[in-house]
PDB file of C-alpha atoms and ligand atoms in Angstrom:
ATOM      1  CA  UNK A   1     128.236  45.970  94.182  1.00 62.00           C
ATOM      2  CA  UNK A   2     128.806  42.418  94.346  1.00 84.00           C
ATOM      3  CA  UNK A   3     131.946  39.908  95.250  1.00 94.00           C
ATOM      4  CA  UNK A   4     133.583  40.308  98.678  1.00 98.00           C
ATOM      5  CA  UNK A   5     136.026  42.566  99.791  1.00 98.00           C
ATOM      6  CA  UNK A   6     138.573  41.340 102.961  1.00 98.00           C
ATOM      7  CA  UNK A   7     141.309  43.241 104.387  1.00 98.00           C
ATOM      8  CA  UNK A   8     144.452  41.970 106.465  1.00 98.00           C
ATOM      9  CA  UNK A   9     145.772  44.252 109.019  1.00 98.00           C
ATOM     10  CA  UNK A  10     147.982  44.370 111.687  1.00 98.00           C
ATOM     11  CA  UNK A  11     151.219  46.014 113.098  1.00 97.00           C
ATOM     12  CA  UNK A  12     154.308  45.982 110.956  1.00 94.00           C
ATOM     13  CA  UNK A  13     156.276  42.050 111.335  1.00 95.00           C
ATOM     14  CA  UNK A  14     152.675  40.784 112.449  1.00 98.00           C
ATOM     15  CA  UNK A  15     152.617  38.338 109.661  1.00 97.00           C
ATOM     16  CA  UNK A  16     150.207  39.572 107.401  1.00 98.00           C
ATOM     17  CA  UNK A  17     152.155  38.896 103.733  1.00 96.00           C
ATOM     18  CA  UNK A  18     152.951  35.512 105.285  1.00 97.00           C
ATOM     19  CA  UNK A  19     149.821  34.264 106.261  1.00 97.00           C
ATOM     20  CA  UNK A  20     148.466  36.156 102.788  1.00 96.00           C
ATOM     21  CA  UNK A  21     150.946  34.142 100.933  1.00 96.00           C
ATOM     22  CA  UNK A  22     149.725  30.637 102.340  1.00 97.00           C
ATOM     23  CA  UNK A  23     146.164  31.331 102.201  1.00 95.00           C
ATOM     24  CA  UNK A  24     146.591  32.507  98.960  1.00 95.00           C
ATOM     25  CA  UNK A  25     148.282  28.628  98.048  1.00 96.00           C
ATOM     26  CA  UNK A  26     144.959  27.065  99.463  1.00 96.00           C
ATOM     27  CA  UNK A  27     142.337  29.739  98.231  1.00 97.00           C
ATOM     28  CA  UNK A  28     143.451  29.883  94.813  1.00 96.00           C
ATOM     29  CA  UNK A  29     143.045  26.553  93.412  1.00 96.00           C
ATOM     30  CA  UNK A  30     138.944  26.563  95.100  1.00 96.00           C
ATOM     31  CA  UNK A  31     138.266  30.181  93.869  1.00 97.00           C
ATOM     32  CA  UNK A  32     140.234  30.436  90.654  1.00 96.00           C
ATOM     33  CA  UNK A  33     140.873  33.380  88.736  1.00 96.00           C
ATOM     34  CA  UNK A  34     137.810  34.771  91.508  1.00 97.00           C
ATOM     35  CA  UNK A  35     140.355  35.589  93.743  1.00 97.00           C
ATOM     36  CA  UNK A  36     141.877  38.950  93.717  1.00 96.00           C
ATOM     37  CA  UNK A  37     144.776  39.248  96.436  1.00 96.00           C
ATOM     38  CA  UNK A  38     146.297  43.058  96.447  1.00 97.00           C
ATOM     39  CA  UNK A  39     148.221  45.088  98.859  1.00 96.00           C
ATOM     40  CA  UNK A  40     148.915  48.627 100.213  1.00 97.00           C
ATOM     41  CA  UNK A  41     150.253  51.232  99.532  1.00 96.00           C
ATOM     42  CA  UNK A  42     150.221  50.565  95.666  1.00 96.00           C
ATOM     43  CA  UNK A  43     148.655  48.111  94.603  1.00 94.00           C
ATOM     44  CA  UNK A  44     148.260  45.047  92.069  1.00 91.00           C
ATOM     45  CA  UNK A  45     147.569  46.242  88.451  1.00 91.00           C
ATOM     46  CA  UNK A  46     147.879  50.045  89.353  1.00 93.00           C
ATOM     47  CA  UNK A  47     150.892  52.231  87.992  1.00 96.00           C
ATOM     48  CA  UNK A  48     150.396  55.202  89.648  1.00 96.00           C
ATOM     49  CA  UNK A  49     149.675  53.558  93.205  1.00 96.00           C
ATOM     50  CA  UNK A  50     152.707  51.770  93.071  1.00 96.00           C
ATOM     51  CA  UNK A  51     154.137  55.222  91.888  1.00 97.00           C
ATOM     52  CA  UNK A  52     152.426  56.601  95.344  1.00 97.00           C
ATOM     53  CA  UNK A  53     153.663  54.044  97.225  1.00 96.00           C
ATOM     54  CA  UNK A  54     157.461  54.289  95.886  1.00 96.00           C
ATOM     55  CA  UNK A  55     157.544  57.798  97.889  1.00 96.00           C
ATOM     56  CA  UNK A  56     155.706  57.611 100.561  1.00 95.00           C
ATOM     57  CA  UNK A  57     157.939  54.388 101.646  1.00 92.00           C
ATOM     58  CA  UNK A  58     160.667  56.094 100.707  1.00 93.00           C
ATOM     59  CA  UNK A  59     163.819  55.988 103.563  1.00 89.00           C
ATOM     60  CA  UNK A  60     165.535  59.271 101.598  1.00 93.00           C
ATOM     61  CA  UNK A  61     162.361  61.584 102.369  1.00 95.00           C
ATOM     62  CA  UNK A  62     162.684  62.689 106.117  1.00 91.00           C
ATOM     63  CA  UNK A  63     161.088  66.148 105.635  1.00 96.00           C
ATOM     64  CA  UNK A  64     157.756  64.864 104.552  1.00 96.00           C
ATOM     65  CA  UNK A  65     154.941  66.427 106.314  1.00 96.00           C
ATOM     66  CA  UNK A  66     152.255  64.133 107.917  1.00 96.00           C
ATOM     67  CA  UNK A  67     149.869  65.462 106.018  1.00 98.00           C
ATOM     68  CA  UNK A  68     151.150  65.266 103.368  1.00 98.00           C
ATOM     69  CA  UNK A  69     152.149  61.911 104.036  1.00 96.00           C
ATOM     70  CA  UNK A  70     148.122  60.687 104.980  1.00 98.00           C
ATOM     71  CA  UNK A  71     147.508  62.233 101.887  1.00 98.00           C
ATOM     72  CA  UNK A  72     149.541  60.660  98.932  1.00 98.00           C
ATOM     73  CA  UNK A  73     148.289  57.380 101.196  1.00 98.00           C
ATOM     74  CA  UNK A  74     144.409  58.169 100.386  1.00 98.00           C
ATOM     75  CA  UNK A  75     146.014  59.074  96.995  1.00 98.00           C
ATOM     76  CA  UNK A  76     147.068  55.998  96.245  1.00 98.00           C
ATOM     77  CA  UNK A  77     144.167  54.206  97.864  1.00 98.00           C
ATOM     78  CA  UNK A  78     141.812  56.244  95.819  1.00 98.00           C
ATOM     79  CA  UNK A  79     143.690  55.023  92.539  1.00 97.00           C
ATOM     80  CA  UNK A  80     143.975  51.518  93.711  1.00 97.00           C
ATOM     81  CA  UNK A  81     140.283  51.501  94.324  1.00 97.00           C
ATOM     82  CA  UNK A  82     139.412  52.884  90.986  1.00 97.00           C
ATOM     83  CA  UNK A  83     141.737  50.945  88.983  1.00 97.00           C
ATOM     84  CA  UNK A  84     141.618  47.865  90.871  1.00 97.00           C
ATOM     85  CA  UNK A  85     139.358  47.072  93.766  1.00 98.00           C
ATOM     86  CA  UNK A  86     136.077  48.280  92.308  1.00 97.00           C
ATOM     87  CA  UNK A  87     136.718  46.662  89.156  1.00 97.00           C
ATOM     88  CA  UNK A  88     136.945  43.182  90.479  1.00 97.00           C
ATOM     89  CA  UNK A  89     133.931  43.562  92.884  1.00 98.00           C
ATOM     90  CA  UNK A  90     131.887  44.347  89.816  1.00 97.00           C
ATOM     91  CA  UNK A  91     132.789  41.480  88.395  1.00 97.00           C
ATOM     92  CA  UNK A  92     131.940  39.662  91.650  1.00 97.00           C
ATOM     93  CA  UNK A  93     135.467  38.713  92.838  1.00 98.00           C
ATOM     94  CA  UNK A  94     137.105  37.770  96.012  1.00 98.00           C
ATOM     95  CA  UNK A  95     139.478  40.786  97.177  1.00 98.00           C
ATOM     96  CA  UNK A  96     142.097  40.292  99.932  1.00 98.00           C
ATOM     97  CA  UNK A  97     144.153  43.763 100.544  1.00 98.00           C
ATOM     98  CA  UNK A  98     147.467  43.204 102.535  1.00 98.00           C
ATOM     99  CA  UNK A  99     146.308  46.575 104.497  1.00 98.00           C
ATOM    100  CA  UNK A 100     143.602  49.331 103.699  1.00 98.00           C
ATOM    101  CA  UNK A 101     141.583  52.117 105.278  1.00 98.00           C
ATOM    102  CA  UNK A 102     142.458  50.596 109.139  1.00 98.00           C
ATOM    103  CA  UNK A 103     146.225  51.154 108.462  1.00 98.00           C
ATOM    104  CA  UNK A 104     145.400  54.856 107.495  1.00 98.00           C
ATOM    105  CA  UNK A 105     143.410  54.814 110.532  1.00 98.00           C
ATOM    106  CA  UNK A 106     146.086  53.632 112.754  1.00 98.00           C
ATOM    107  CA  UNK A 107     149.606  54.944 111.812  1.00 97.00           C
ATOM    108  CA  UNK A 108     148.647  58.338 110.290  1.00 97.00           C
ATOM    109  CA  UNK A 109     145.557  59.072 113.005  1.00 98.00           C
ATOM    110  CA  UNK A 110     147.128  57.507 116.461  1.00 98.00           C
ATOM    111  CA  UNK A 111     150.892  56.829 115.329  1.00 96.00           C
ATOM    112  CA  UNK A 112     151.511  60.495 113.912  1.00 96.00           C
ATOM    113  CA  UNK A 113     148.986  61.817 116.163  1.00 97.00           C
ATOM    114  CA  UNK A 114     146.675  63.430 113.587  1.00 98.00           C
ATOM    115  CA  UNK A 115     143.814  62.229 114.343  1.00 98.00           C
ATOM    116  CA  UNK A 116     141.407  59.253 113.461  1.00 98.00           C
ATOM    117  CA  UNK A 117     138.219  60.899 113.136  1.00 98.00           C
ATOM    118  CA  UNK A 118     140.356  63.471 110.787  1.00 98.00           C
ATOM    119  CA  UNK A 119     142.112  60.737 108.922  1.00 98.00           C
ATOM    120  CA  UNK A 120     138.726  58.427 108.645  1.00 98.00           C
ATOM    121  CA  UNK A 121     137.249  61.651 107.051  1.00 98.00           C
ATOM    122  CA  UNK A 122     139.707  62.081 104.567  1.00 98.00           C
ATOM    123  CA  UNK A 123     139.602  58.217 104.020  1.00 98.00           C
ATOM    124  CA  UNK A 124     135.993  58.413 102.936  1.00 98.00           C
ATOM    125  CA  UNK A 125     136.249  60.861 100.680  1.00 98.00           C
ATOM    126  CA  UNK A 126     139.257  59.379  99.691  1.00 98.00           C
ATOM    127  CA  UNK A 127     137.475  56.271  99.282  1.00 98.00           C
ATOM    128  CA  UNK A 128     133.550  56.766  98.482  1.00 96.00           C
ATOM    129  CA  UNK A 129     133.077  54.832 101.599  1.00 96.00           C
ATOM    130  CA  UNK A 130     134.276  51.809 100.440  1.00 98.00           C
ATOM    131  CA  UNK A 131     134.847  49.358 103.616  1.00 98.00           C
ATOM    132  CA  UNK A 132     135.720  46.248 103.749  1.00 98.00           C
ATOM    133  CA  UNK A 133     132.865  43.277 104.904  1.00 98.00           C
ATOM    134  CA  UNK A 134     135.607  41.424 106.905  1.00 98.00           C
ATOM    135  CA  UNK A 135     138.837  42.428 108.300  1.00 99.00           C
ATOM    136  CA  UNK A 136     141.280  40.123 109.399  1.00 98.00           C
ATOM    137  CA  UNK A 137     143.735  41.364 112.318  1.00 99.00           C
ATOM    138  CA  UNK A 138     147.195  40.142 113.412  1.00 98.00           C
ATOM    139  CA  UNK A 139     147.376  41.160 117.505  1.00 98.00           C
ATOM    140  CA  UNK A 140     150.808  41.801 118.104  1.00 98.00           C
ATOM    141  CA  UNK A 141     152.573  43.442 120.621  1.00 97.00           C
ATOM    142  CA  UNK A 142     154.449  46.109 118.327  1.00 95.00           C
ATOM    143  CA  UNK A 143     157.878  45.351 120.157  1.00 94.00           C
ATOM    144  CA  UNK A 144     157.583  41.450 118.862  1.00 96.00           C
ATOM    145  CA  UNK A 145     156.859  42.719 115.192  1.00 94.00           C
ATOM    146  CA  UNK A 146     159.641  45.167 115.069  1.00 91.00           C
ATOM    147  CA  UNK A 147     161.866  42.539 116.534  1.00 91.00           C
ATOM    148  CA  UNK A 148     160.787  39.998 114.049  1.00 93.00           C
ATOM    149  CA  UNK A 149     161.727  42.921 111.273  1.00 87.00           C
ATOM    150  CA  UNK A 150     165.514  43.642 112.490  1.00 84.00           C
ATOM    151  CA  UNK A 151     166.589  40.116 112.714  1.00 87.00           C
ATOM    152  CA  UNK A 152     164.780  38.496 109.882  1.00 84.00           C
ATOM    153  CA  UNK A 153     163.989  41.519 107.494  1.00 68.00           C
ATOM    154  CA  UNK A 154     166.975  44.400 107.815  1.00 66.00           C
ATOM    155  CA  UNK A 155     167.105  44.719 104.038  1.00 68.00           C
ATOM    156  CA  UNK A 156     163.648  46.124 103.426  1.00 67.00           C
ATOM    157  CA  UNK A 157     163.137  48.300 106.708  1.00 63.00           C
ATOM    158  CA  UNK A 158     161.236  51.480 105.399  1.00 67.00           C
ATOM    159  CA  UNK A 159     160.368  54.649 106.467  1.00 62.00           C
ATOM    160  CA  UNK A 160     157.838  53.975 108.848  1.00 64.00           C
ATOM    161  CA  UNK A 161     159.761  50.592 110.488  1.00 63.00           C
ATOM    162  CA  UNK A 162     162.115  52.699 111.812  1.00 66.00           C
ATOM    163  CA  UNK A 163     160.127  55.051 113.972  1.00 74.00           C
ATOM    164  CA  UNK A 164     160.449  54.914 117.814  1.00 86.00           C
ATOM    165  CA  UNK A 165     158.447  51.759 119.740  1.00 89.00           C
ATOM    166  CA  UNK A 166     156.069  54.565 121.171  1.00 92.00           C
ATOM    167  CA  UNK A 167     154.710  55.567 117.305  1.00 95.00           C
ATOM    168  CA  UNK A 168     153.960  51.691 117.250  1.00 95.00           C
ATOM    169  CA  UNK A 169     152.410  51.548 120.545  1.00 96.00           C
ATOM    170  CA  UNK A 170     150.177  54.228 119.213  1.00 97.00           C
ATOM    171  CA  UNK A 171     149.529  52.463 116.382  1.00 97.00           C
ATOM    172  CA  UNK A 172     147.944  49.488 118.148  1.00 98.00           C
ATOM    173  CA  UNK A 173     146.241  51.313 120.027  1.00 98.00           C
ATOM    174  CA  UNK A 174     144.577  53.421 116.866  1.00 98.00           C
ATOM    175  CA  UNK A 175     143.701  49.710 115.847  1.00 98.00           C
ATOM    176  CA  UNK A 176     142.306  48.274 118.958  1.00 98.00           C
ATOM    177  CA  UNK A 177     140.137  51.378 119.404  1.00 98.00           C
ATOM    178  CA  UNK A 178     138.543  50.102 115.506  1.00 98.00           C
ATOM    179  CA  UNK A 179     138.659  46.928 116.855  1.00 98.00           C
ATOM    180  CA  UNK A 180     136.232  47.717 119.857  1.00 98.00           C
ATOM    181  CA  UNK A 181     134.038  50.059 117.753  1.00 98.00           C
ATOM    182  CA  UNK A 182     133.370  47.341 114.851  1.00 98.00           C
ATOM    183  CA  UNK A 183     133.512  44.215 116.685  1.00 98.00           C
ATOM    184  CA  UNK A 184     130.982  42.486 114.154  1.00 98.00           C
ATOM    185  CA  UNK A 185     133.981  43.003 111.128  1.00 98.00           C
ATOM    186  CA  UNK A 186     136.682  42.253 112.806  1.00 98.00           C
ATOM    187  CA  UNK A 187     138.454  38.617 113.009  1.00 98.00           C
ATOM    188  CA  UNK A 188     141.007  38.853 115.951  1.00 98.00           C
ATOM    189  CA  UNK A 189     144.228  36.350 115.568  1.00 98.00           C
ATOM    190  CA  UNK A 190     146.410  36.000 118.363  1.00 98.00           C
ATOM    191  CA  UNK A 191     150.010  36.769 115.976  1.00 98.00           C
ATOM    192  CA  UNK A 192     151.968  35.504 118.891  1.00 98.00           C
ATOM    193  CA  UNK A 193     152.238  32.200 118.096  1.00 98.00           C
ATOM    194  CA  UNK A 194     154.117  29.962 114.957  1.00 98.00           C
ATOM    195  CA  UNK A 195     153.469  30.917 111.572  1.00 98.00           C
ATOM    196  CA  UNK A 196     151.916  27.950 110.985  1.00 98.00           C
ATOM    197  CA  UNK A 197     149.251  28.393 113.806  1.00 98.00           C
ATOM    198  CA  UNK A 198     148.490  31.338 112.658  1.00 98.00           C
ATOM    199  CA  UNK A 199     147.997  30.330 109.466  1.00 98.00           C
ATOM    200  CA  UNK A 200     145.732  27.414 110.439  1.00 98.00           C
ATOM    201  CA  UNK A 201     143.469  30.028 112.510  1.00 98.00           C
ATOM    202  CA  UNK A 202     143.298  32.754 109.514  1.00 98.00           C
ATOM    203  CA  UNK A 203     142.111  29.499 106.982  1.00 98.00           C
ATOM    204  CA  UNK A 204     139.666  28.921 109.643  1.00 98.00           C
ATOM    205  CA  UNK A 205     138.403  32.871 109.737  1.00 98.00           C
ATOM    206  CA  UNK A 206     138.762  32.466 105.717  1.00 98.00           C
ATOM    207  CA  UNK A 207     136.471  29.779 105.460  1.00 97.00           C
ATOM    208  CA  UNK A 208     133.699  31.296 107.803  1.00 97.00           C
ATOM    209  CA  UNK A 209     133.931  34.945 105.899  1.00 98.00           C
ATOM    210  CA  UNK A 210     133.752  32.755 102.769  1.00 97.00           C
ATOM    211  CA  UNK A 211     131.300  30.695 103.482  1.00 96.00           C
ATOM    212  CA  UNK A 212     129.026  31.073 100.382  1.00 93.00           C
ATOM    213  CA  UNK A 213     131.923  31.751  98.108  1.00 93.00           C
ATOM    214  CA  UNK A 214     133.100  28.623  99.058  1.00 92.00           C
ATOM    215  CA  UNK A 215     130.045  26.645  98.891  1.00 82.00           C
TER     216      UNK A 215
HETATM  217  N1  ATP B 301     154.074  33.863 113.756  1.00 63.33           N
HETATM  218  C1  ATP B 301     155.350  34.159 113.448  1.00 63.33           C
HETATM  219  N2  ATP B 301     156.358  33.755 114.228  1.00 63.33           N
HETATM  220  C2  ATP B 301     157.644  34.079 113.931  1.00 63.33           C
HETATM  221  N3  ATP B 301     158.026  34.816 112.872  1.00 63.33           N
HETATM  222  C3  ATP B 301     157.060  35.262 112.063  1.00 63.33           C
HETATM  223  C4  ATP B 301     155.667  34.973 112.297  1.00 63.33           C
HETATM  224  N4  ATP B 301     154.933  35.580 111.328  1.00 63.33           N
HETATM  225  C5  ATP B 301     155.802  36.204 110.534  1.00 63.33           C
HETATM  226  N5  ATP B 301     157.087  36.015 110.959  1.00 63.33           N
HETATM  227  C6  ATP B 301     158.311  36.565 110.359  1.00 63.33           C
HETATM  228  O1  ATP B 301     158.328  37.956 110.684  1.00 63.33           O
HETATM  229  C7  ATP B 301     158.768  38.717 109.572  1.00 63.33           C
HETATM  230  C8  ATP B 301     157.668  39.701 109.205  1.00 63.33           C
HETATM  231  O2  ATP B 301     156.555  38.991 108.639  1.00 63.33           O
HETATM  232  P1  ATP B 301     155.689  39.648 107.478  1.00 63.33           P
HETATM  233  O3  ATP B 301     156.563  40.319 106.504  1.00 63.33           O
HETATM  234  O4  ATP B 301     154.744  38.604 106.977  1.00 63.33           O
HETATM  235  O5  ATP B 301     154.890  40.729 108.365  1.00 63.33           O
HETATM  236  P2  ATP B 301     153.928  41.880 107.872  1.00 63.33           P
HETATM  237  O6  ATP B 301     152.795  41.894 108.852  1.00 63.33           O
HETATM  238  O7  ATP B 301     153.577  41.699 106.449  1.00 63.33           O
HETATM  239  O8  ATP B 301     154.838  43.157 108.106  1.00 63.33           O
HETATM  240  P3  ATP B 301     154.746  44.616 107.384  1.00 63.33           P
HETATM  241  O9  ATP B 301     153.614  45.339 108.046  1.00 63.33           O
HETATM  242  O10 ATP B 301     156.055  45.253 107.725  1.00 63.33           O
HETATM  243  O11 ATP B 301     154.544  44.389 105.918  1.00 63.33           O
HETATM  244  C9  ATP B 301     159.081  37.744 108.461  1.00 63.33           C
HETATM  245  O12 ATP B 301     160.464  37.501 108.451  1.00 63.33           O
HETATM  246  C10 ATP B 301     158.307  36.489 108.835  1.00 63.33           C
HETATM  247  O13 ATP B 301     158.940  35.323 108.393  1.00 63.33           O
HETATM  248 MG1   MG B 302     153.862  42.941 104.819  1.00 63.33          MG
END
């Protein structure tokens, strides 16, 4: 398969659809209609992942199992693969996913405790084994990104957002363990500082991952 497949992850209020939406500004007019951005759950140009992603987001839906909740997530992440992802590699795109496998990974395997060897197995099959070449991560300290989500985002808190600080601590930790074990595909950004810092250091990252895209 050809193109380029990059995913953004990072702890919820890290900045990732921020920084998406102002590398998107600069990426799009060098890459075109080559650029693919996406996000998860859901995801752009599928109807049943966005379907998915309706439930498993839903506030209204306490009694949902874990499992079943890891698994309507590597439901809709197979869909959004088939429908979407592959698609546009084949036709040798640029993908950027707001969140993929890695957020699986984190808040299903270390922040509901079920495992991340489990919940990477079920991701492959989920997935055909279809990793990203490049992830970019947002390092926050969960407390700063839930912060950042009561005061500047109360009116689209979901299900997960609201679960104690200690699910979120587990979370990073899920994600710093990846981190350590795949050091040569992860892209570390301190989240910590002004948007527009961040920003700056993500183009940066961009431009390096893109390098022959970009020419
Ligand atoms: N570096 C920053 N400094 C201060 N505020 C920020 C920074 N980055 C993002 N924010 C603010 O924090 C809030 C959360 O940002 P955003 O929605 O981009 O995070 P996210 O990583 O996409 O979160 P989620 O995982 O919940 O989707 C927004 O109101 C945004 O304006
Ligand atoms: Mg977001």
């Amino acid at each position: 398969m050809t193109g380029k497949f990059i995913s953004i992850e990072g702890p919820d209020g890290a900045g990732k659809t921020s920084v998406l939406k102002a590398i998107l500004a600069e990426l799009r007019p060098l890459l075109g209609e080559r650029l693919l951005v996406t996000r998860e759950p859901g995801g752009t140009g599928s109807v049943v992942a966005e379907a998915i992603r309706d439930l498993v987001l839903d506030p209204n839906l306490p009694t949902m199992d874990a499992w079943t909740e890891a698994l309507l997530y590597a439901a809709s992440r197979r869909q959004h693969i088939v429908e979407t992802i592959e698609p546009a590699l084949a036709d040798d795109k640029v993908v950027l996913s707001d969140r993929y496998v890695d957020s699986s990974i984190a808040y299903q395997g270390g922040g509901r405790e079920l495992g991340v060897e489990q919940i990477a197995k079920l991701n492959t099959f989920a997935t055909h084994g279809l990793a990203p070449q490049a992830t970019i991560y947002l390092d926050l300290d969960p407390k700063i990104g839930l912060e950042r989500i009561q005061t500047q985002r109360s009116d689209e808190v979901n299900r997960l957002d609201v679960e104690a600080l200690a699910f979120h601590q587990r979370v990073t930790q899920a994600y710093h363990e990846l981190i350590e074990r795949n050091p040569e595909r992860f892209w570390v950004i301190d989240a910590n500082q002004p948007l527009d810092q961040v920003i700056e250091q993500t183009s940066a990252s961009m431009h390096q991952i893109l390098h022959d895209e970009l020419g």
